[in-house]
Coordinates of C-alpha atoms in Angstrom, one line a residue:
Chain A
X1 CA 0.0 0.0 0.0
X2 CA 1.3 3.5 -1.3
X3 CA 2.4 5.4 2.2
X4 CA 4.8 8.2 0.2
X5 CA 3.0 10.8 -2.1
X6 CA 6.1 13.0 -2.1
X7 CA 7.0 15.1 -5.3
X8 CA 9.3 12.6 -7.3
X9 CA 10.3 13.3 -11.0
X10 CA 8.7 11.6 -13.5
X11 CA 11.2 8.6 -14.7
X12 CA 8.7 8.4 -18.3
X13 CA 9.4 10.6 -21.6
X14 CA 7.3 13.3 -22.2
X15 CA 5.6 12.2 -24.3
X16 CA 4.8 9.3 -22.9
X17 CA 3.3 11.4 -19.8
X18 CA 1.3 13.6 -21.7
X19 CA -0.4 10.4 -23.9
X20 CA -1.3 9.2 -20.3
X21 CA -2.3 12.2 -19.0
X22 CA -4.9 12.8 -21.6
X23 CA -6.2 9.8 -20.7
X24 CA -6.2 9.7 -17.1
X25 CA -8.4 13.1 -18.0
X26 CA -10.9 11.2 -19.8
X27 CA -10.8 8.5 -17.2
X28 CA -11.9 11.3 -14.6
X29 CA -14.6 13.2 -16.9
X30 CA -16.6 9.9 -17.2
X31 CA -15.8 9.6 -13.7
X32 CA -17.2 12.3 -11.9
X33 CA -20.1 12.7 -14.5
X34 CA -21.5 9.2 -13.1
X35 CA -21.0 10.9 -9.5
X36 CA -22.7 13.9 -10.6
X37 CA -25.6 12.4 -12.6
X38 CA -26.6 10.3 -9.6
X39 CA -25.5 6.7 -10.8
X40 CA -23.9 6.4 -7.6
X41 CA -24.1 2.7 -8.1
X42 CA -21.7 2.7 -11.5
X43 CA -19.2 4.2 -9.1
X44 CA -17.1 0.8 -7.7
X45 CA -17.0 0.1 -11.8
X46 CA -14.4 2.2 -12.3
X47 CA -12.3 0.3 -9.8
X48 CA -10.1 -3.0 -10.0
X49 CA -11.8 -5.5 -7.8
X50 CA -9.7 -5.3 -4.8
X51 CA -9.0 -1.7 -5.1
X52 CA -8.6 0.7 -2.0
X53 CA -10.4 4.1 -1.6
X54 CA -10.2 6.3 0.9
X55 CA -11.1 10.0 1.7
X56 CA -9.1 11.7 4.3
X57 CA -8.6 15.3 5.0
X58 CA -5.2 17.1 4.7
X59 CA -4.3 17.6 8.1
X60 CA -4.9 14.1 9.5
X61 CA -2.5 13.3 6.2
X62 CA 0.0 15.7 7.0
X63 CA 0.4 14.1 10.7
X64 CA 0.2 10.7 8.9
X65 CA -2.5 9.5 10.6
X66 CA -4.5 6.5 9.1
X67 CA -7.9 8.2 10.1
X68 CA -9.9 8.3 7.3
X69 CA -13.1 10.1 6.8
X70 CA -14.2 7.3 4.2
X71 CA -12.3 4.2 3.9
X72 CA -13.2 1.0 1.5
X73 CA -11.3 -2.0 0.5
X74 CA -12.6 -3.9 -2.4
X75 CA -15.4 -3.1 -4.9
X76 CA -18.2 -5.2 -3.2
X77 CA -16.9 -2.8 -0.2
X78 CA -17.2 0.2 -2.0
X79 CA -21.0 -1.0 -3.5
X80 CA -22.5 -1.4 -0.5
X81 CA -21.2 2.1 0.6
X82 CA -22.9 3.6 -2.9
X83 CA -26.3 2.0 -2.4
X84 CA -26.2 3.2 1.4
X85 CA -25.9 6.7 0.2
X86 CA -27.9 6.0 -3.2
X87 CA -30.7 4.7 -0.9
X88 CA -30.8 7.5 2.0
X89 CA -33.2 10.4 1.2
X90 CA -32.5 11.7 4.9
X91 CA -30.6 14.9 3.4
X92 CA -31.9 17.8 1.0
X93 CA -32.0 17.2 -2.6
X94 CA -28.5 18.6 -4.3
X95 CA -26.1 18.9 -7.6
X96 CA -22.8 17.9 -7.4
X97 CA -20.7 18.9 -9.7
X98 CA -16.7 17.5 -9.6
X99 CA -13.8 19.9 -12.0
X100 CA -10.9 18.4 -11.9
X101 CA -7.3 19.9 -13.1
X102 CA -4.2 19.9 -13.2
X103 CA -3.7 15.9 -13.8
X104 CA -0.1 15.3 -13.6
X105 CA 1.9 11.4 -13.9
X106 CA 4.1 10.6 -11.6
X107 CA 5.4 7.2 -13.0
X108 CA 4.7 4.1 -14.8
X109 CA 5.8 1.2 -13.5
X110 CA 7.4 -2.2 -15.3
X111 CA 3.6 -4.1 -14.7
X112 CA 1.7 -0.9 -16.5
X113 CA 0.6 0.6 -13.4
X114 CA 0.5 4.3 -13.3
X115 CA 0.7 6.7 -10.5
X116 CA -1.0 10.1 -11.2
X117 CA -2.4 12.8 -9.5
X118 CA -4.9 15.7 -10.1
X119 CA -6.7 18.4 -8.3
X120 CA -10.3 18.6 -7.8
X121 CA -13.1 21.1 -6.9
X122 CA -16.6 19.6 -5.7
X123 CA -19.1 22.2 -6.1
X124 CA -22.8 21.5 -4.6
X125 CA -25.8 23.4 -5.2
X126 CA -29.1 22.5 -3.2
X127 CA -32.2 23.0 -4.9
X128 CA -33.4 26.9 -5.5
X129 CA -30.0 27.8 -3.7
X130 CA -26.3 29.0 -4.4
X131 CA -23.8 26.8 -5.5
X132 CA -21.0 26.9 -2.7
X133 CA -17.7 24.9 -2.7
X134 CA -18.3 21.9 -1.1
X135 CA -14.6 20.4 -0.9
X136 CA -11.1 21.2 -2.7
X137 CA -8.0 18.6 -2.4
X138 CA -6.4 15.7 -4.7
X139 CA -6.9 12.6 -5.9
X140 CA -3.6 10.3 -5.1
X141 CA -4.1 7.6 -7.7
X142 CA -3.0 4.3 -9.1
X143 CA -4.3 2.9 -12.0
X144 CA -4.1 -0.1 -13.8
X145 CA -4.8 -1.4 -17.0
X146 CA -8.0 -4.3 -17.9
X147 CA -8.1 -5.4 -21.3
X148 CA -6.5 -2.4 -22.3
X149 CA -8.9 0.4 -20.4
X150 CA -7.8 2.3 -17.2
X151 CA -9.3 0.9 -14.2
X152 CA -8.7 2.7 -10.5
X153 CA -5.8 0.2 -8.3
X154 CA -6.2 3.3 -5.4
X155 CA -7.7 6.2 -5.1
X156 CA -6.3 8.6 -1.9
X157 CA -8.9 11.4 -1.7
X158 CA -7.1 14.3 0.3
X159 CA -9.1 17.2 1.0
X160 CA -8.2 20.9 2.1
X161 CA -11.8 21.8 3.6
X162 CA -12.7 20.9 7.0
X163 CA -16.0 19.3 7.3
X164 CA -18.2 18.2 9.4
X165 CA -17.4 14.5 10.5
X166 CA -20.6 13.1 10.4
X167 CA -21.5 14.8 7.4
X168 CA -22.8 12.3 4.9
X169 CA -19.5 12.0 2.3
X170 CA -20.4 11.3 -1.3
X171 CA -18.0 9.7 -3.4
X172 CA -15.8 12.1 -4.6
Chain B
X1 CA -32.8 18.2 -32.2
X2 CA -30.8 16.6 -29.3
X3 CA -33.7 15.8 -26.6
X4 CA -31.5 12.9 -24.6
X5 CA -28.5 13.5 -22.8
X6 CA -27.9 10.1 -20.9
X7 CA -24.9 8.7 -20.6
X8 CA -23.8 7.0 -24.1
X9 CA -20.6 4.9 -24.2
X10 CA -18.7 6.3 -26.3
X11 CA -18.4 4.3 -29.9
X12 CA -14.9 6.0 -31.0
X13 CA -11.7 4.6 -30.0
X14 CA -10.0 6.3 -27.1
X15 CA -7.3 7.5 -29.6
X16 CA -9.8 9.6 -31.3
X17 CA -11.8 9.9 -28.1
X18 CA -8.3 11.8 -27.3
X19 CA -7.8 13.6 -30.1
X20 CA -11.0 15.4 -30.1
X21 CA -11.2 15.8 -26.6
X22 CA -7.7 18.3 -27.1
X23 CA -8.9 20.1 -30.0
X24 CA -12.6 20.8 -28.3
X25 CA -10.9 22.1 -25.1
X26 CA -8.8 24.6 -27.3
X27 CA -12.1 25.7 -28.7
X28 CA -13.3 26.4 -25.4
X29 CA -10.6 28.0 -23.9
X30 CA -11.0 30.4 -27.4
X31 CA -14.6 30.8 -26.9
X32 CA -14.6 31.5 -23.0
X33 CA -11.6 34.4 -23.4
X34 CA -13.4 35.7 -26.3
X35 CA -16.4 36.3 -23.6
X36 CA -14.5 37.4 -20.7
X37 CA -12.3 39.9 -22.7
X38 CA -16.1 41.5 -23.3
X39 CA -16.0 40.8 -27.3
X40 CA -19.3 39.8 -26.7
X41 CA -20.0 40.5 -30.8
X42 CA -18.1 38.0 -31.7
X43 CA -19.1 35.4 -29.9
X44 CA -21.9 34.1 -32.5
X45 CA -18.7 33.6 -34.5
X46 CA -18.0 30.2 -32.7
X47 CA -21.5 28.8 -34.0
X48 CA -22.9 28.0 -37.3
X49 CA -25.4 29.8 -38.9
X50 CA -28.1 27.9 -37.7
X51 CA -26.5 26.8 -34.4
X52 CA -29.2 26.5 -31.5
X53 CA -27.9 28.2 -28.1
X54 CA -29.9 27.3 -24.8
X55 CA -29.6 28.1 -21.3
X56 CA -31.6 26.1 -18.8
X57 CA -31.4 25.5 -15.4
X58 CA -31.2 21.8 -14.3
X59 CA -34.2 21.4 -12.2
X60 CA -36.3 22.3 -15.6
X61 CA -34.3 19.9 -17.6
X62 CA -34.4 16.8 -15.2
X63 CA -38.7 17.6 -15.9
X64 CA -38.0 18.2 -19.3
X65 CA -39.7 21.3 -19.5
X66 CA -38.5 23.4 -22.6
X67 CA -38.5 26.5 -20.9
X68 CA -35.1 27.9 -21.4
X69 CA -33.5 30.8 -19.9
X70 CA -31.9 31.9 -23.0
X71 CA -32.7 30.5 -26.3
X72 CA -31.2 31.5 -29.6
X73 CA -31.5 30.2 -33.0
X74 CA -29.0 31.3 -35.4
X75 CA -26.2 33.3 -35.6
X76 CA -28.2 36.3 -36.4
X77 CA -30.1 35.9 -33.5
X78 CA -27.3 35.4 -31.1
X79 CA -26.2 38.8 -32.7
X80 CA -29.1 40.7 -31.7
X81 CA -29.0 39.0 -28.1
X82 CA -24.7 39.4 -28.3
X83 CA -25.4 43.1 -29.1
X84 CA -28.2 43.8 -26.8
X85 CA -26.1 43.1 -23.9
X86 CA -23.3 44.6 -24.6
X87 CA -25.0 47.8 -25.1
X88 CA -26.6 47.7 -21.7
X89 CA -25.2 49.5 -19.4
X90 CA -27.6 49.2 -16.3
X91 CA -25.4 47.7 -14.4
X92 CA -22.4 47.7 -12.3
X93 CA -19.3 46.3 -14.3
X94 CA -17.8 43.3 -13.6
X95 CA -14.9 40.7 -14.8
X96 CA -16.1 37.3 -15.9
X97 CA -14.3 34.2 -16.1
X98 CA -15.0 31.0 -17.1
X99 CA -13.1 27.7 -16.3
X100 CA -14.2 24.6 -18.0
X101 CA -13.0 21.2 -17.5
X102 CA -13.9 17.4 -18.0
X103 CA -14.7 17.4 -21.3
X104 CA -15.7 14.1 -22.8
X105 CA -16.7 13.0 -26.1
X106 CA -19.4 11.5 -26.7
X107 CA -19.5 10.1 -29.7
X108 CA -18.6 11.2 -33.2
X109 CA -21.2 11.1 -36.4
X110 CA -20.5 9.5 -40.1
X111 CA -20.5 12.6 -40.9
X112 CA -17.8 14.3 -38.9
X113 CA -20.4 15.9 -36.2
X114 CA -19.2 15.3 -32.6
X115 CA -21.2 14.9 -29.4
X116 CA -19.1 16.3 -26.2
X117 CA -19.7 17.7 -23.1
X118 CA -17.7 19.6 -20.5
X119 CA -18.5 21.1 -16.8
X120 CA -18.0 24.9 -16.3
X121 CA -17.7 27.3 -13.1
X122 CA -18.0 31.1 -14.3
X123 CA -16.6 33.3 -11.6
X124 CA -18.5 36.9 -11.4
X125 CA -15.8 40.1 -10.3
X126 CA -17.1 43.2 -9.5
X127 CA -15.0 46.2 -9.6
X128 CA -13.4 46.3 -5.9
X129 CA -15.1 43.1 -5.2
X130 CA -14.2 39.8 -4.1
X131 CA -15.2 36.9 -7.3
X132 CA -18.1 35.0 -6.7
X133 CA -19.5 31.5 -8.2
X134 CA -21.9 33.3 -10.6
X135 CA -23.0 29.9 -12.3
X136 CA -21.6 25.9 -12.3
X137 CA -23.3 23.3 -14.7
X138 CA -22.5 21.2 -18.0
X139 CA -21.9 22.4 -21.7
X140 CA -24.1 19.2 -23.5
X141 CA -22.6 19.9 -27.5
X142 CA -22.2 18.9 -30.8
X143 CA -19.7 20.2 -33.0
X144 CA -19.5 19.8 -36.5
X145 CA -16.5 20.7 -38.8
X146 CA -16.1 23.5 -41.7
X147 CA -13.4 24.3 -43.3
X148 CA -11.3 21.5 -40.9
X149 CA -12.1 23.4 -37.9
X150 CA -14.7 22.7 -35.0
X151 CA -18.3 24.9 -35.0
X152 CA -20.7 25.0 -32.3
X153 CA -24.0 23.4 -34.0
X154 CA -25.7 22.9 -30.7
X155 CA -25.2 24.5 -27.1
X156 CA -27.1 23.2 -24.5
X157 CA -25.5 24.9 -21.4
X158 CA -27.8 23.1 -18.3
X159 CA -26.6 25.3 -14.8
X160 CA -26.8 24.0 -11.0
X161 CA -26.9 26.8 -9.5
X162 CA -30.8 29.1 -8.7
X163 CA -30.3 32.5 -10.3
X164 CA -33.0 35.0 -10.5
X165 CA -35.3 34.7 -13.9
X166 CA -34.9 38.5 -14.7
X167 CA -31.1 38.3 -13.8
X168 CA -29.1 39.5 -17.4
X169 CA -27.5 36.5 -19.0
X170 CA -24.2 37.0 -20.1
X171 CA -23.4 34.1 -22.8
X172 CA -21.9 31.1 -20.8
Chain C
X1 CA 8.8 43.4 -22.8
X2 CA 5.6 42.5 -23.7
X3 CA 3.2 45.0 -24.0
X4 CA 0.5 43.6 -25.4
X5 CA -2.1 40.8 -24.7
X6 CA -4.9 41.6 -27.1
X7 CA -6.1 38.3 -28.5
X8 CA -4.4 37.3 -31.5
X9 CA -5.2 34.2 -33.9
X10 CA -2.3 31.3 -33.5
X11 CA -0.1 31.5 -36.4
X12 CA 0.8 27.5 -35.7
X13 CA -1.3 24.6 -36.9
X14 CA -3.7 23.4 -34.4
X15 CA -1.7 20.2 -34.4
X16 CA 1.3 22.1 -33.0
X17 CA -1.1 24.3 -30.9
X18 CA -2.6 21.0 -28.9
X19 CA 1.0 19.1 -28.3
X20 CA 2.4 22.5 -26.5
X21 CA -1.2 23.0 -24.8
X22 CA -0.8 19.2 -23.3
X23 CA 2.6 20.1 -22.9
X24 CA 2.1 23.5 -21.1
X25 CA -0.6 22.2 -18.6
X26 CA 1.7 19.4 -17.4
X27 CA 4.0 21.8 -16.6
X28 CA 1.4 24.4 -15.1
X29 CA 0.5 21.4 -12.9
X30 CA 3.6 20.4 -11.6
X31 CA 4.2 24.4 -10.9
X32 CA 1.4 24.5 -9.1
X33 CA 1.8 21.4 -6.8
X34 CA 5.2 22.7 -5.9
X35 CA 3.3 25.7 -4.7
X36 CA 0.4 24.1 -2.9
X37 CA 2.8 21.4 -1.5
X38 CA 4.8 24.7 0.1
X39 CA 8.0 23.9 -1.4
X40 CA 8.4 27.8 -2.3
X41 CA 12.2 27.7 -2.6
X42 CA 11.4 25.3 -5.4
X43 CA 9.8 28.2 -7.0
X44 CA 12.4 30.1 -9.1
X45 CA 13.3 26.7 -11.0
X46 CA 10.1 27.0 -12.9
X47 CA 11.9 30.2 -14.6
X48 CA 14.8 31.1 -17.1
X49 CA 17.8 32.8 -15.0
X50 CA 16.3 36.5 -16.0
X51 CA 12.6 35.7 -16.5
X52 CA 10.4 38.5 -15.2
X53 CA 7.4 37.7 -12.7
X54 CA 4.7 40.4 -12.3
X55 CA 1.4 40.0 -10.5
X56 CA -1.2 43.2 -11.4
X57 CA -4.7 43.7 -10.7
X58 CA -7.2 43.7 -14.2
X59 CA -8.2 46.9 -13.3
X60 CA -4.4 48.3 -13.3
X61 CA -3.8 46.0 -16.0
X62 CA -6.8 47.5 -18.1
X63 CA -5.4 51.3 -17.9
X64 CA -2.1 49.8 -18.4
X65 CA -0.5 51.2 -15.2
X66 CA 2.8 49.7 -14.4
X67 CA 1.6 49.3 -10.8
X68 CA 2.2 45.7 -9.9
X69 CA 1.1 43.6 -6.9
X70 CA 4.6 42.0 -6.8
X71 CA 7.7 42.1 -9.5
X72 CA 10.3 40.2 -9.5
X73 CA 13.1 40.3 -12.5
X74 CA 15.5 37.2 -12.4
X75 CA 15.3 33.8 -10.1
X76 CA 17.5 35.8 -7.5
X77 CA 14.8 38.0 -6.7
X78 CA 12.1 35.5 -6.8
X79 CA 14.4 33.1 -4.5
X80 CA 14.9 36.5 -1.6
X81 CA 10.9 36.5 -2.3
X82 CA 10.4 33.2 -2.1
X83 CA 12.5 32.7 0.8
X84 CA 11.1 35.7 2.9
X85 CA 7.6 34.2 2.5
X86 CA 8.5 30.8 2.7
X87 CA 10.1 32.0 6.4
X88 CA 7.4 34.4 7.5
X89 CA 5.0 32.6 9.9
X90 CA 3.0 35.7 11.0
X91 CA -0.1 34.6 9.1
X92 CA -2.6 31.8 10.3
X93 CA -1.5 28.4 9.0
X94 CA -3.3 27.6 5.6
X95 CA -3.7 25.2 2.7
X96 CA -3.5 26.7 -1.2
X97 CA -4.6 24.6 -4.1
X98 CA -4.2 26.1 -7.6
X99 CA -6.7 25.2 -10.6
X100 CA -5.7 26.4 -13.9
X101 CA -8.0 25.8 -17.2
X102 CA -8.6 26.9 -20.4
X103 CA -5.4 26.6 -21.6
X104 CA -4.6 28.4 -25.3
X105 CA -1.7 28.7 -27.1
X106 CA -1.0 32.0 -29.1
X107 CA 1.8 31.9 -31.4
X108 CA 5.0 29.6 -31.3
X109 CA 8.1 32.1 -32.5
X110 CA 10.9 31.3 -34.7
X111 CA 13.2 31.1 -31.5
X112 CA 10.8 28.8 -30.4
X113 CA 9.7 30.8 -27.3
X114 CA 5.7 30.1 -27.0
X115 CA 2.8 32.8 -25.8
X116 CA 0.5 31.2 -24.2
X117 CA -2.5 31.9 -21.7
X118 CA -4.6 30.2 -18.7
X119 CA -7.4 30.5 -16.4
X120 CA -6.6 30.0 -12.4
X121 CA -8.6 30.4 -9.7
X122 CA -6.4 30.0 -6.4
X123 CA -8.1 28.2 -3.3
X124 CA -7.2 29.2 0.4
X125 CA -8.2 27.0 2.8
X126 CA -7.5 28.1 6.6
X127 CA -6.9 25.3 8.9
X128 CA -10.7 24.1 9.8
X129 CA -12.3 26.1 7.7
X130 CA -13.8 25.9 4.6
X131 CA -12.3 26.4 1.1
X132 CA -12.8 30.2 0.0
X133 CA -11.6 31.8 -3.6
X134 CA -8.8 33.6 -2.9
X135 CA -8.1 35.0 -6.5
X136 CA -9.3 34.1 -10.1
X137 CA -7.6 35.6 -13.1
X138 CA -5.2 34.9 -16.0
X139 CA -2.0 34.1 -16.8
X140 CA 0.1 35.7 -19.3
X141 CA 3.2 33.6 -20.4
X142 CA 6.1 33.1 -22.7
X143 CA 7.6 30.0 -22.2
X144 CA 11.2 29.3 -23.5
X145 CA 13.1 25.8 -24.3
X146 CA 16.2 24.9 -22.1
X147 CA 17.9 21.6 -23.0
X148 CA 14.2 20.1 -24.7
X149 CA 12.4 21.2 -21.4
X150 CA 10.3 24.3 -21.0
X151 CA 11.0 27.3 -18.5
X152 CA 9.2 30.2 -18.0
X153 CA 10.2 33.3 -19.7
X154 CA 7.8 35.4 -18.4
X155 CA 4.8 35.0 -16.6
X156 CA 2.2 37.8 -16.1
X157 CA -0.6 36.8 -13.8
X158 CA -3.5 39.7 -13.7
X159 CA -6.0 38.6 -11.2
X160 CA -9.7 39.8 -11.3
X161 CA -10.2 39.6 -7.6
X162 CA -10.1 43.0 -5.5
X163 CA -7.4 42.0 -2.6
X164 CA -6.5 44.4 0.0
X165 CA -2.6 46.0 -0.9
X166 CA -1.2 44.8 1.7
X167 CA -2.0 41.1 1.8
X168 CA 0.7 39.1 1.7
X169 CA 0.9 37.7 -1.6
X170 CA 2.1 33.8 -2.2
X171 CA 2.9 33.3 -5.6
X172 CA 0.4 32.4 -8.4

């Protein structure tokens, strides 16, 4: 399990990132449109079957402690938490919306894995109201590659914003 | 005209996926400065002749009510609309900017028309002011080609966020 | 020194344009995380040995008044900058993330020094609280090639948002 998201240089060509890049961007478009459409439960498909997510805010990241705000292991994992939230209708209705920027890759390793990161902005708007910034952070990923698509290995969510901790966490 | 905007796999291969996905977010990042540099008048410039331009808000397309916001059909009435505002000088000045990302294609026609969308934030300035989320939501397009380069045949720019029916409309 | 930001058409083929686009937002992203990561002395390596650094308001920018937020000529001056800021700790603890869009690329010279612009908008984030927009605006480059790799040449950042004068200002 990755522990080190330090800044290392990318050991790839050029050229090689940026082909990767472009599609790690697509990868994250189709992404977050699933999220933000509601088909909360064609969220663990973009995962290997044993991947790892977790959500965890900055400063508990910083400290290096494994606290995480969201934490699932496995697809079947990471299912049950989407039909959990899919399913409750405690909360007001409300748009998401995910941008996501500056993707940058990190590495590709030997077995075609690729470590990558990206920024993200999750805006939410509640019905008749504003839209306010509902989290800002990065994703610390590792893909792999299925039949020759990109498929989520882990997905470190670290967010900026302090939030509530038993506020109902979306996949973001 | 486009009336369904669910989620199509695309049927392109991700290499061409790619190499539209590049040249549409150059477009937009022409198109947006175009608009924020105030050259409102040449913003039906970006669209064909007959292009149709509508802005709705979500909630009315999740009902599918065709009440639109803004709705223009054809340059020359983009033109009028382009011209109407930028004449207006009722109220206090402002910067715009738009940032768009996750763009996805769609799909791409026999006939060289693309499907594509995109997720915006425009950011409202006024003078002395701190910048605001003015608006967040999706671009839902099709392009089509002339002369080798990308046109806007259809706009369909759906917003999030509740904004008052008589507010002025600055093109998105 | 460039005067002059008025849009102009790109002389290059959009082929050309989109490989130094995906090119120039790989490298806006890795400038960026160096920033948001706080490795500020890291800074100056993102710019040719002489490369000027200017930060101005739209509204100065607008009526053309060489009044600039912060100017620095040369990496030595952005490293004292950089270093003075980096070792200040009179200001609350806080988390930046940068997200630059909308990337465009204007003209590719004969030299081979590109003009190129962006979109940002600069999150601040103080620690447990949310995520508010600190500044949104533009930047303003011409990037130069050093041994194959690009360096900044000069970077104009003109930022929309009012911000009080004496706020100190991280770099953009």
């Amino acid at each position: 399990m990755k522990m080190d998201f330090s800044f290392k240089p990318a050991q790839i060509s050029t050229e090689r990132a940026l082909a990767l890049k472009a599609e790690i961007e697509l990868f994250n478009a189709q992404y977050c449109a699933t999220l933000d459409r509601g088909n909360i439960e064609d969220w663990p498909l973009f995962f290997v079957q044993d991947a790892l997510y977790r959500v965890t805010s900055r400063e508990n990241s910083d400290l290096n402690l494994p606290v995480g705000l969201v934490y699932a292991e496995g697809r079947d994992m990471m299912h049950d938490r989407a039909v959990a939230i899919a399913r409750t209708q405690m909360y007001a209705p409300r748009y998401m919306l995910h941008l996501v920027t500056n993707v940058r890759v990190i590495d590709e390793a030997i077995n075609g894995d690729i470590e990558a990161e990206a920024n993200f902005m999750l805006m939410q708007t509640l019905v008749e109201g504003p839209s306010t910034v509902h989290l800002v952070g990065n994703y610390f990923d590792t893909f792999t590659r299925v039949d020759g698509k990109l498929l989520i290995k882990e997905r470190q969510v670290i967010f900026d914003t302090a939030i509530l901790a038993n506020d109902l966490v979306f996949p973001v």
